Tab-separated table of C-alpha atoms in Angstrom:
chain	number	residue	atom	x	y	z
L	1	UNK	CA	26.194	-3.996	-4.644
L	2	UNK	CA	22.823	-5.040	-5.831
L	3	UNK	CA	21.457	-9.024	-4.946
L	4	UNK	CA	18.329	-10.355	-6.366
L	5	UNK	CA	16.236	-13.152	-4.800
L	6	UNK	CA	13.563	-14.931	-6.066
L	7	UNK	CA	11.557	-14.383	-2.412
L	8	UNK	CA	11.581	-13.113	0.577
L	9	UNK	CA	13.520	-14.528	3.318
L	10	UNK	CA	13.742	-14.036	7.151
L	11	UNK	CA	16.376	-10.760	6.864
L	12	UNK	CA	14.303	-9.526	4.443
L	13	UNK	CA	10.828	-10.411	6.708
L	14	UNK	CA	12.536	-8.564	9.859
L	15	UNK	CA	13.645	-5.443	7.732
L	16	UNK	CA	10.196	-5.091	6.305
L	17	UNK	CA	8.483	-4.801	9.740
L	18	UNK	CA	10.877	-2.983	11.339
L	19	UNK	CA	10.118	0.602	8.456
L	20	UNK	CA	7.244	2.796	9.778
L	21	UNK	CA	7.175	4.044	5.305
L	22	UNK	CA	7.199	2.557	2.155
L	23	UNK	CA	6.903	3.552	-0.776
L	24	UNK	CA	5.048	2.238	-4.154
L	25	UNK	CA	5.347	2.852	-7.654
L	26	UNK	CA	3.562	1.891	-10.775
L	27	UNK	CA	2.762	2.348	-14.560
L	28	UNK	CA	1.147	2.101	-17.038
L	29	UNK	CA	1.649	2.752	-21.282
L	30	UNK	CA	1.035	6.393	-21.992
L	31	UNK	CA	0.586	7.795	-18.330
L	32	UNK	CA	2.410	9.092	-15.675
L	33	UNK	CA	4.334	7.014	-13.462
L	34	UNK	CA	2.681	6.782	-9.454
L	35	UNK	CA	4.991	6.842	-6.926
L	36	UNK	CA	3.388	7.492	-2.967
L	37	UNK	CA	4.392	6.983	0.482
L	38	UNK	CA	3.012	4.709	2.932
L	39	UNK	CA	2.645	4.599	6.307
L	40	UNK	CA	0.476	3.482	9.096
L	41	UNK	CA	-0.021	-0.894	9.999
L	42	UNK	CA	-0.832	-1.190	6.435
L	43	UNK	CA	1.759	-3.600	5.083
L	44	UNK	CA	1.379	-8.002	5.562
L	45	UNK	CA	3.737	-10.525	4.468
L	46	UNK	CA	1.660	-13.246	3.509
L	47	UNK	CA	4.513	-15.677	2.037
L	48	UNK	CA	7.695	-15.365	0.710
L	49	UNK	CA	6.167	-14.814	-2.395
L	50	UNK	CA	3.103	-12.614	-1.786
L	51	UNK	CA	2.528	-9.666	0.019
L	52	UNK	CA	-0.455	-6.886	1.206
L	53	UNK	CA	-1.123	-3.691	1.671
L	54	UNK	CA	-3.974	-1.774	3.089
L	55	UNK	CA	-4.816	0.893	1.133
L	56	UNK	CA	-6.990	4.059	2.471
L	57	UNK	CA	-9.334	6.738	0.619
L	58	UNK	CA	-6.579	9.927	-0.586
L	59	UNK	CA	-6.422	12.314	-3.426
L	60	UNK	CA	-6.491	10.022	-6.097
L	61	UNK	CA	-6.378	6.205	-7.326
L	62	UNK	CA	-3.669	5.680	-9.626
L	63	UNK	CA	-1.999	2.338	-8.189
L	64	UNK	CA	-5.625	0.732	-8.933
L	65	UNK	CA	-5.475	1.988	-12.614
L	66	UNK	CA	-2.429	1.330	-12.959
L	67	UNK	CA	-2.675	-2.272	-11.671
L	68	UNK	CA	-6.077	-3.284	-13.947
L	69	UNK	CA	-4.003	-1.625	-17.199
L	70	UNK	CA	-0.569	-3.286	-16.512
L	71	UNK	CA	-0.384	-4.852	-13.435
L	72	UNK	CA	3.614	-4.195	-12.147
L	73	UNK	CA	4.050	-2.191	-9.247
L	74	UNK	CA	7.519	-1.931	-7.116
L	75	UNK	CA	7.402	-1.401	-3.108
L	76	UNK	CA	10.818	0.363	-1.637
L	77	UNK	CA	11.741	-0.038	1.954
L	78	UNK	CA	14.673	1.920	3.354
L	79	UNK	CA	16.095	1.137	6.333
L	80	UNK	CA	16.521	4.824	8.325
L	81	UNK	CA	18.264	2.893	10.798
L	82	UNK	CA	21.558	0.780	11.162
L	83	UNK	CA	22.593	-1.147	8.900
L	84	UNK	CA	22.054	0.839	5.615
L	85	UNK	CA	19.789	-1.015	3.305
L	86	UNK	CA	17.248	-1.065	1.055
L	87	UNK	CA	14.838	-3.520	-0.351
L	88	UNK	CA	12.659	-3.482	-3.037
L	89	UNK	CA	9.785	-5.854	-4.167
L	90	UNK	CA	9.203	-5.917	-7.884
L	91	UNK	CA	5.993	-7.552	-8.728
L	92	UNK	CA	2.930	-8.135	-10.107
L	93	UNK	CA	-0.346	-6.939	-8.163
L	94	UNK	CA	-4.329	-6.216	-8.698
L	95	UNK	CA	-6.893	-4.262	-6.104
L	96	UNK	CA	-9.194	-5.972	-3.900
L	97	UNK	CA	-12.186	-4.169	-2.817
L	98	UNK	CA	-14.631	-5.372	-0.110
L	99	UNK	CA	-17.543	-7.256	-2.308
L	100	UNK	CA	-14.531	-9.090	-4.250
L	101	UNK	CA	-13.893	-12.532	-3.747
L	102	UNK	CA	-10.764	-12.621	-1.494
L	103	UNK	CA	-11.583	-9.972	0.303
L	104	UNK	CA	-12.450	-11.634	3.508
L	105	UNK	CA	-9.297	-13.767	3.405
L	106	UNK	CA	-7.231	-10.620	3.167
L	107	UNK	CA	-8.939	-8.091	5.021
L	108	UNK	CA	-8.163	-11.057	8.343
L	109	UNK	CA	-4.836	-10.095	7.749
L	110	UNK	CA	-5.062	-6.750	8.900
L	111	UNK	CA	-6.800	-4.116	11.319
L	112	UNK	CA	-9.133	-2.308	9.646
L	113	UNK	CA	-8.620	1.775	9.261
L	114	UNK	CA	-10.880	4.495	9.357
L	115	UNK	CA	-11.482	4.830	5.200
L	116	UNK	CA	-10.562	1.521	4.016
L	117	UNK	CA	-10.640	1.497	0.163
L	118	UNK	CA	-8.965	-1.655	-0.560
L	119	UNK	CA	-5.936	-3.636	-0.305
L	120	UNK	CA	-4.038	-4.387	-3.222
L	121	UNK	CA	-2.798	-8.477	-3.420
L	122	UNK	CA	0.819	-8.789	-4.688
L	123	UNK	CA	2.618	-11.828	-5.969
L	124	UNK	CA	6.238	-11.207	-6.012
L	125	UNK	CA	8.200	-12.116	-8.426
L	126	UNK	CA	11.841	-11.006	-7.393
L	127	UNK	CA	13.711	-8.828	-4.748
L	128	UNK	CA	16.459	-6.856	-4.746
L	129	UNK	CA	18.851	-5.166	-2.195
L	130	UNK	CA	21.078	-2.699	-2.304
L	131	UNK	CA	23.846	-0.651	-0.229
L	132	UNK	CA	21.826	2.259	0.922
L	133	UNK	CA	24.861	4.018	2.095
L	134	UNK	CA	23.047	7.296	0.890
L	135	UNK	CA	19.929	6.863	2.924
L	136	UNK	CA	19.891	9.064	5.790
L	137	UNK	CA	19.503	7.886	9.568
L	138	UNK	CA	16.248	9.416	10.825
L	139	UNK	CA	13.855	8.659	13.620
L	140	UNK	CA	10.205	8.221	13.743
L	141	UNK	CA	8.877	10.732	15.594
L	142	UNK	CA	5.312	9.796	15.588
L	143	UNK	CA	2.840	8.511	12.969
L	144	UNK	CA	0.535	11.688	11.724
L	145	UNK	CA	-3.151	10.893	12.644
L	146	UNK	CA	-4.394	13.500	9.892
L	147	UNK	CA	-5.867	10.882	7.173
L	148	UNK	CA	-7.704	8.548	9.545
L	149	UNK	CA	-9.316	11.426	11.628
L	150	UNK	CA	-10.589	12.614	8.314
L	151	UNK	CA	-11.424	9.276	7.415
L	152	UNK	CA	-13.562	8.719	10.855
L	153	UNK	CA	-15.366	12.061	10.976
L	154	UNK	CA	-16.552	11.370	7.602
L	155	UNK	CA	-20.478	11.021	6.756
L	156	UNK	CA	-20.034	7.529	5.553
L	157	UNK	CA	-23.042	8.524	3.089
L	158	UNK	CA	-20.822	11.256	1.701
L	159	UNK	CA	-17.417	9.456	1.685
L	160	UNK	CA	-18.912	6.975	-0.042
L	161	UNK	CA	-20.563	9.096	-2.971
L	162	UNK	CA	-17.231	10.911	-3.507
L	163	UNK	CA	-14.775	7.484	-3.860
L	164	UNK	CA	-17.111	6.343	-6.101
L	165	UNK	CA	-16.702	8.986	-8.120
L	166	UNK	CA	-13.012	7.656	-8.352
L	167	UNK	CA	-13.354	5.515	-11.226
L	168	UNK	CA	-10.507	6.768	-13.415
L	169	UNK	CA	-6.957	7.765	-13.299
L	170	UNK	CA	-5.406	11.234	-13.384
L	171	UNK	CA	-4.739	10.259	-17.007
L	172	UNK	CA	-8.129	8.773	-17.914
L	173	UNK	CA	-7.393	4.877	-17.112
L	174	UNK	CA	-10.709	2.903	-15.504
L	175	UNK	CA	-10.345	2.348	-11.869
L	176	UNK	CA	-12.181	-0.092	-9.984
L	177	UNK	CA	-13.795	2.271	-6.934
L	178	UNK	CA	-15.509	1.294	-3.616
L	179	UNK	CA	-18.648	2.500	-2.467
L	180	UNK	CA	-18.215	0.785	0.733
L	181	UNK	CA	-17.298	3.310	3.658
L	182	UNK	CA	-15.104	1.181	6.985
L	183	UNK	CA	-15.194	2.925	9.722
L	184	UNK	CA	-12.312	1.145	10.979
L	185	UNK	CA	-11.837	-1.277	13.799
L	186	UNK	CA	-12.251	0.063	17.335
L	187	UNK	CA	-9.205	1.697	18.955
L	188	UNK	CA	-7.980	2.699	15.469
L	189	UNK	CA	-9.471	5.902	15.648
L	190	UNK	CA	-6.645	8.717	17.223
L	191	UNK	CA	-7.161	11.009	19.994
């Protein structure tokens, strides 16, 4: 049976940290709906009513879009392990990119990555929980380096001239893109 909160508690705080994946979905009117996986030390608690998430260069930028045009977006954590649960943050959230103001305060939050694009600020404004009983029990077998070795063999000249290309959705929405390439904190880069 579903419960809603109006925050996030301590269960819900050791949950959180415990999934290697999440997940995030947006909107907005008249285009597709985003939903991607997540992965890496990406994801901060911040409060029991805000939240974080690092966000890296990929094939598109849809959750930025979607955020400036409508601003919801829902994060889903499953717990693969025992007990069956999951958790899911419905809120309200907008992109920060590295010459905004708040950048500095967030980006202290987290490790910088290899192709850093920005990290999206959520307030939350309830969570839910639910059985899970149909999520499967699986085990982490290792985090896959691929993105971030891209990310750090990159010519930051070039990465940067092709994100800032990224200034609209798949369905023709603005996006707010970075021309700023991070090479990522040292030891972040894989073997």
């Amino acid at each position: 049976m579903a419960e809603f909160f109006e925050a996030l508690n301590e269960k819900h705080a050791a949950m959180i940290t415990a999934q290697p994946v999440f997940f995030v979905a947006t909107a907005a009117e008249d285009a597709r709906i985003n939903l991607s996986p997540k992965g890496y030390d990406c994801f901060r608690i911040l409060s029991p009513t805000r939240v974080a998430y690092l966000d890296l260069g990929g094939s598109g930028n849809e959750t930025n879009a979607h955020l400036l045009a409508d601003g919801r977006i829902t994060l889903m954590f499953c717990n693969f392990q025992q007990p069956a649960l999951i958790l899911r943050i419905y809120g309200r959230g907008e992109p920060v990119v590295p010459w905004d103001r708040g950048w500095d305060e967030l980006a202290a939050h987290f490790t910088m990555l290899p192709g850093t694009r920005q990290i999206f600020d959520i307030q939350v404004e309830s969570v839910q929980t639910s059985c899970g009983y149909g999520v499967p029990i699986m085990e982490l077998q290792r985090e896959r380096p691929t993105l971030l070795k891209h990310h750090a063999q990159a010519d930051p000249r070039e990465w940067a001239g092709k994100y800032r290309t990224r200034r609209e959705s798949i369905d023709g929405l603005p996006a707010r893109a970075t021309d700023r390439y991070i090479a990522g904190d040292p030891g972040t880069i894989p073997d």
